[in-house]
Amino acid sequence: MKDLSRKLALPAAAAALFATPALSQSLDETINTAFAASTGWFVSLIFAPIPGTSFPWIVAWLVVGASIFSIYFSFVQFRVLGHSIALVKGDYSDPNDAGEVSHFQALATALSGTVGLGNIAGVAVAVGIGGPGATFWMILAGLLGMASKFTECTLAVKYRNEYEDGRVSGGPMYYMTKGFKIRGKPGGKILAIVFAVFTILGSFGGGNMFQANQAHAQLTNVFGDFPGFITGLVFAAIVFAVIVGGIKSIAQVTEKVVPFMGVLYVGTALIILLINMDKIGWAFGQIFEGAFTGLGVAGGLAGALIQGFKRAAFSNEAGVGSAAIAHSAVRTKEPITEGFVALLEPFIDTVVICTMTALVIIITGQLMVDPATGLYIVGESGAIQTVDGNSGVALTSAAFSQSIPFFRYILVVAVILFAFSTMISWSYYGLKAWTFLFGEGKTTELVFKLIFCFFVIVGAAASLGPVIDFSDAAIFAMAVCNISALYVLMPIVKAEMDSYLSRLKSGEIRKFA
Amino acid sequence: MSSTIVVAYDGSDSAERAMAFAVERAKAIGGSILVAHVLEWSPYSFLTAEELEERHIRRKEEMARAKEVLVEPELAKLASSGVPVSSDIRYGHVAETIIKIAEESAAVQIVIGRQGQGSFAARFFGSTAGTLVQTCPVPLTIVP
């Protein structure tokens, strides 16, 4: 691989630009240290353990939230699946609304924001630390998260702003302010402001730096080592061209290519699973056994559970409130229908795509087992030792290329495209939060966009540890505000749901021929 | 109730010829003309978040432009022919939507030019006229 890297234009140009590698390496280090130092307090606050345990309170917060929504809506995520698919197909769409945003389009756009490196790199982190058992908890979190997504997206459509010129703006900021007022509860505005601040941080973290970081990791993994800020500069330049330069064609091309990349990624994973078909039973055995015993991973059962839930939440963003911004643009008279459609998102993202990644890593035997005890060998860092000492996206890459070496190149393309589309989506989410706080206007918007591009460079240059910590912390901080608001507003959703489902049953709502 | 002839109109030269032909037919049978213009649209296309936000306003603009630039001038031109005219502008798959318009207006015939705009793509994906030949539920005339 080192030979190949010399033939490639990117590292070569980089070497010419920065003739002294020592200098550029130290720049990466400086960025990394400064970043870790300035974000550490925020990270430790969010991930503080529940007193007397080692269990982070934030993970409990997400699990409890998703469980409460599942129970409160009588497991809506399993009852309406068939109807959800009919809605996406457009069976219930008024033909006179053709040309408006369809359910399919809102779902596809939201998905391209959530299907990202969380599905590829995040899962590797979960399985690498929590063992195969983390997969079980991840799937469970995905299934429960469908109820959170349902709640937040229904509210986002119901309480969106429709401006006179026909544009729409929606998201948690709007249902917090409007919904609280309607329910006669105080504090909606303050909650919305805090949420918007965390959304901006989240758009710099998980929606940006984590993506740039892991895209760079995968590039160096395949093409040889080169300084991170170079990847960062290239990415930042393209993001700049799209969000500041208004070159929509790049974003449009990405939007069209990403769904096919998703299919290609799942297809590739399926091929690997087919090659190793004899081990699928064993892999599920490991997943179930690990889920309840931990199989020797750091923290045992709790360790697997924490990792599974954390990475699932990071990947499908259920309860976080981000995708609600994208879903709110749909054209429908029934806000609840978008909730029904949105609940497919965690299913596709986590239950399907994340599980694929986890199975590939487990089946290809990347995690090292002690032959004497049958337990996983845990290294000093607390992570399970892997065959080549990989973690994050490199671990997924090793797993994918083990059966068929060529697959690592498919993965590079997938990683870069997923990273890019997630960045574009999150730049929009962040911008919406920013304009909510500071008002709309060319200058204020430009300021946000420039900061966003700057963080692309920081993310690519910093090392995985601090970046992933900050990304998680910012995204989970959003969930703290959002799930609080959902508790207050969930009776509204319940009323909408009951009314809609009874009208559906009575035949008042029917398919357009 | 007069017999309605639906003309698929996109402003191209061949659509103008189709219109001229349809007007003659309408005069002959004492029927009326329905000028149908369809804006190509798929609910399964992929849009960016920004496009989602602006979709409603863009749709209004596109409809208005189609009306002012294409359909209304044509209606004005047809007024002198003495044939009763009406119009319909819609979004959708072009061939399917033309058929739907014809069915809803109980049209006796559809007239379409052989070559609409964007014929390059049509070479790969099949033209609207070609699709109509295979699926049209009423008599169809393709004007070269």
Coordinates of N, CA and C in Angstrom, one line a residue, chain A residues 60-167:
Chain A
A60 N -28.5 6.4 30.3 CA -29.7 6.0 31.0 C -30.9 6.9 30.5
W61 N -30.5 8.2 30.4 CA -31.5 9.2 29.9 C -32.1 8.8 28.6
L62 N -31.2 8.4 27.6 CA -31.7 8.0 26.3 C -32.5 6.8 26.3
V63 N -32.1 5.8 27.1 CA -32.8 4.5 27.1 C -34.1 4.7 27.8
V64 N -34.2 5.4 28.9 CA -35.4 5.6 29.6 C -36.4 6.4 28.7
G65 N -35.9 7.4 28.0 CA -36.7 8.2 27.1 C -37.3 7.4 26.0
A66 N -36.5 6.6 25.3 CA -37.0 5.8 24.2 C -38.0 4.8 24.7
S67 N -37.7 4.2 25.9 CA -38.6 3.2 26.4 C -40.0 3.8 26.8
I68 N -39.9 5.0 27.4 CA -41.2 5.7 27.8 C -42.0 6.0 26.5
F69 N -41.4 6.5 25.5 CA -42.2 6.8 24.3 C -42.7 5.5 23.7
S70 N -41.9 4.4 23.7 CA -42.4 3.2 23.2 C -43.7 2.7 23.9
I71 N -43.6 2.8 25.2 CA -44.8 2.3 26.0 C -45.9 3.3 25.9
Y72 N -45.7 4.6 26.0 CA -46.7 5.6 25.9 C -47.5 5.5 24.6
F73 N -46.8 5.2 23.5 CA -47.5 5.1 22.2 C -47.8 3.7 21.9
S74 N -47.9 2.8 22.9 CA -48.2 1.4 22.7 C -47.4 0.8 21.6
F75 N -46.1 1.0 21.6 CA -45.2 0.4 20.6 C -45.7 0.7 19.1
V76 N -45.9 2.0 18.9 CA -46.4 2.4 17.6 C -45.4 1.9 16.5
Q77 N -44.1 1.8 16.8 CA -43.1 1.5 15.8 C -43.4 0.1 15.2
F78 N -44.1 -0.8 15.9 CA -44.3 -2.1 15.3 C -45.7 -2.2 14.8
R79 N -46.6 -1.3 15.3 CA -48.0 -1.4 14.8 C -48.3 -0.8 13.4
V80 N -47.5 0.2 13.1 CA -47.8 1.0 11.9 C -46.8 0.7 10.7
L81 N -45.9 -0.2 10.9 CA -44.9 -0.3 9.8 C -45.4 -0.5 8.4
G82 N -46.5 -1.3 8.2 CA -47.0 -1.4 6.9 C -47.6 -0.1 6.4
H83 N -48.3 0.6 7.2 CA -48.8 1.9 6.8 C -47.7 2.9 6.5
S84 N -46.6 2.8 7.3 CA -45.4 3.7 7.1 C -44.9 3.5 5.6
I85 N -44.8 2.2 5.3 CA -44.2 1.9 3.9 C -45.2 2.4 2.8
A86 N -46.5 2.3 3.1 CA -47.5 2.8 2.1 C -47.4 4.3 2.0
L87 N -47.1 5.0 3.1 CA -47.0 6.4 3.0 C -45.8 6.8 2.2
V88 N -44.7 6.1 2.4 CA -43.4 6.4 1.7 C -43.7 6.2 0.2
K89 N -44.4 5.1 -0.1 CA -44.6 4.8 -1.5 C -45.5 5.9 -2.2
G90 N -46.2 6.6 -1.4 CA -47.1 7.7 -1.9 C -48.5 7.3 -2.1
D91 N -48.9 6.1 -1.5 CA -50.3 5.6 -1.7 C -51.3 6.6 -1.1
Y92 N -50.9 7.4 -0.1 CA -51.9 8.3 0.5 C -51.6 9.7 0.2
S93 N -50.8 10.0 -0.8 CA -50.5 11.3 -1.2 C -51.5 11.9 -2.2
D94 N -51.9 13.1 -2.0 CA -52.9 13.7 -2.9 C -52.2 14.0 -4.2
P95 N -52.7 13.5 -5.4 CA -52.0 13.8 -6.6 C -51.9 15.3 -6.9
N96 N -52.8 16.1 -6.4 CA -52.8 17.5 -6.6 C -51.6 18.2 -6.0
D97 N -50.9 17.4 -5.0 CA -49.8 18.0 -4.4 C -48.5 17.6 -5.1
A98 N -48.6 17.0 -6.2 CA -47.4 16.6 -7.0 C -46.5 17.9 -7.2
G99 N -45.2 17.7 -7.0 CA -44.3 18.9 -7.1 C -43.9 19.4 -5.8
E100 N -44.7 19.0 -4.7 CA -44.3 19.4 -3.4 C -43.4 18.3 -2.8
V101 N -42.8 18.6 -1.6 CA -42.0 17.6 -1.0 C -42.8 16.4 -0.6
S102 N -42.4 15.2 -1.0 CA -43.1 14.0 -0.7 C -42.5 13.4 0.6
H103 N -43.2 12.4 1.1 CA -42.7 11.7 2.3 C -41.4 11.0 2.0
F104 N -41.3 10.4 0.8 CA -40.1 9.8 0.4 C -38.9 10.7 0.4
Q105 N -39.1 11.9 -0.1 CA -38.0 12.9 -0.2 C -37.6 13.4 1.1
A106 N -38.5 13.6 2.0 CA -38.2 14.0 3.4 C -37.4 12.9 4.1
L107 N -37.8 11.7 3.9 CA -37.1 10.6 4.6 C -35.7 10.4 4.0
A108 N -35.6 10.5 2.6 CA -34.3 10.3 2.0 C -33.3 11.3 2.4
T109 N -33.8 12.6 2.5 CA -32.9 13.7 2.9 C -32.4 13.5 4.4
A110 N -33.4 13.1 5.2 CA -33.1 12.9 6.6 C -32.1 11.8 6.8
L111 N -32.3 10.7 6.0 CA -31.5 9.6 6.1 C -30.0 9.9 5.6
S112 N -29.9 10.7 4.6 CA -28.5 11.0 4.2 C -27.8 11.8 5.2
G113 N -28.5 12.5 6.1 CA -27.9 13.1 7.2 C -27.5 12.2 8.3
T114 N -28.3 11.1 8.5 CA -28.0 10.2 9.6 C -27.1 9.0 9.2
V115 N -27.3 8.5 8.0 CA -26.4 7.4 7.6 C -25.1 8.1 7.3
G116 N -24.1 7.8 8.1 CA -22.8 8.5 8.0 C -21.8 7.6 8.6
L117 N -20.8 8.2 9.1 CA -19.7 7.3 9.6 C -20.1 6.7 10.9
G118 N -21.2 7.1 11.6 CA -21.7 6.4 12.7 C -21.9 5.0 12.4
N119 N -22.4 4.7 11.2 CA -22.7 3.4 10.8 C -21.5 2.5 10.5
I120 N -20.4 3.2 10.1 CA -19.2 2.4 9.7 C -18.2 2.5 10.8
A121 N -17.8 3.7 11.2 CA -16.8 3.8 12.2 C -17.3 3.7 13.6
G122 N -18.5 4.3 13.8 CA -19.1 4.2 15.2 C -19.4 2.8 15.7
V123 N -19.9 2.0 14.8 CA -20.1 0.6 15.1 C -18.8 -0.1 15.4
A124 N -17.8 0.2 14.7 CA -16.5 -0.4 15.0 C -16.0 -0.1 16.4
V125 N -16.3 1.2 16.8 CA -15.9 1.6 18.1 C -16.7 0.8 19.1
A126 N -18.0 0.7 18.9 CA -18.9 0.0 19.8 C -18.4 -1.4 20.0
V127 N -18.2 -2.1 18.9 CA -17.9 -3.6 19.0 C -16.4 -3.7 19.5
G128 N -15.6 -2.8 19.1 CA -14.2 -2.8 19.5 C -14.0 -2.7 21.1
I129 N -14.9 -1.9 21.7 CA -14.8 -1.7 23.1 C -15.8 -2.6 23.9
G130 N -17.1 -2.7 23.4 CA -18.1 -3.4 24.1 C -18.2 -4.9 23.7
G131 N -17.5 -5.3 22.6 CA -17.6 -6.7 22.2 C -18.8 -6.9 21.4
P132 N -19.0 -8.1 20.9 CA -20.2 -8.4 20.0 C -21.5 -8.1 20.7
G133 N -21.5 -8.3 22.0 CA -22.8 -8.0 22.8 C -23.3 -6.6 22.6
A134 N -22.4 -5.7 22.3 CA -22.9 -4.3 22.1 C -23.8 -4.3 20.9
T135 N -23.7 -5.2 19.9 CA -24.6 -5.2 18.8 C -26.1 -5.4 19.2
F136 N -26.2 -6.3 20.2 CA -27.6 -6.6 20.7 C -28.2 -5.3 21.2
W137 N -27.5 -4.6 22.1 CA -28.0 -3.4 22.7 C -28.2 -2.3 21.7
M138 N -27.3 -2.3 20.7 CA -27.5 -1.3 19.6 C -28.8 -1.5 18.8
I139 N -29.1 -2.8 18.5 CA -30.3 -3.1 17.8 C -31.5 -2.7 18.7
L140 N -31.5 -3.1 19.9 CA -32.6 -2.8 20.9 C -32.8 -1.2 20.9
A141 N -31.6 -0.5 21.0 CA -31.7 0.9 21.1 C -32.3 1.5 19.8
G142 N -32.0 0.9 18.6 CA -32.6 1.3 17.4 C -34.1 1.1 17.3
L143 N -34.5 -0.1 17.8 CA -35.9 -0.4 17.8 C -36.7 0.6 18.7
L144 N -36.2 0.8 19.9 CA -36.8 1.8 20.9 C -36.8 3.2 20.3
G145 N -35.6 3.5 19.7 CA -35.4 4.9 19.2 C -36.4 5.2 18.1
M146 N -37.0 4.3 17.5 CA -38.0 4.5 16.5 C -39.2 5.4 17.1
A147 N -39.5 5.1 18.3 CA -40.6 5.8 19.0 C -40.2 7.3 19.3
S148 N -38.9 7.5 19.6 CA -38.5 8.9 19.9 C -38.5 9.7 18.6
K149 N -38.1 9.0 17.5 CA -38.0 9.7 16.2 C -39.5 10.0 15.8
F150 N -40.4 9.1 16.0 CA -41.8 9.3 15.7 C -42.3 10.6 16.4
T151 N -42.0 10.7 17.7 CA -42.6 11.8 18.5 C -42.0 13.1 18.0
E152 N -40.7 13.2 17.8 CA -40.1 14.5 17.5 C -40.4 14.9 16.1
C153 N -40.6 14.0 15.1 CA -40.8 14.4 13.7 C -42.3 14.9 13.6
T154 N -43.2 14.2 14.3 CA -44.6 14.6 14.2 C -44.7 16.1 14.7
L155 N -44.0 16.3 15.9 CA -44.1 17.7 16.4 C -43.4 18.7 15.5
A156 N -42.3 18.3 14.9 CA -41.6 19.2 14.0 C -42.5 19.7 12.8
V157 N -43.3 18.8 12.3 CA -44.2 19.2 11.2 C -45.4 20.0 11.7
K158 N -45.9 19.6 12.9 CA -47.0 20.3 13.4 C -46.7 21.8 13.8
Y159 N -45.5 22.0 14.3 CA -45.2 23.3 14.8 C -44.2 24.0 14.0
R160 N -44.1 23.7 12.7 CA -43.1 24.4 11.9 C -43.6 25.8 11.6
N161 N -42.7 26.6 11.1 CA -43.0 28.0 10.7 C -43.2 28.0 9.2
E162 N -44.3 28.5 8.7 CA -44.5 28.7 7.3 C -44.5 30.1 7.0
Y163 N -43.5 30.6 6.2 CA -43.4 32.0 5.9 C -44.3 32.4 4.8
E164 N -44.4 33.7 4.6 CA -45.3 34.2 3.6 C -44.9 33.8 2.2
D165 N -43.5 33.7 2.0 CA -43.0 33.4 0.7 C -43.1 31.9 0.4
G166 N -43.6 31.1 1.3 CA -43.7 29.7 1.1 C -42.6 28.8 1.6
R167 N -41.6 29.4 2.2 CA -40.5 28.6 2.8 C -41.0 28.0 4.1

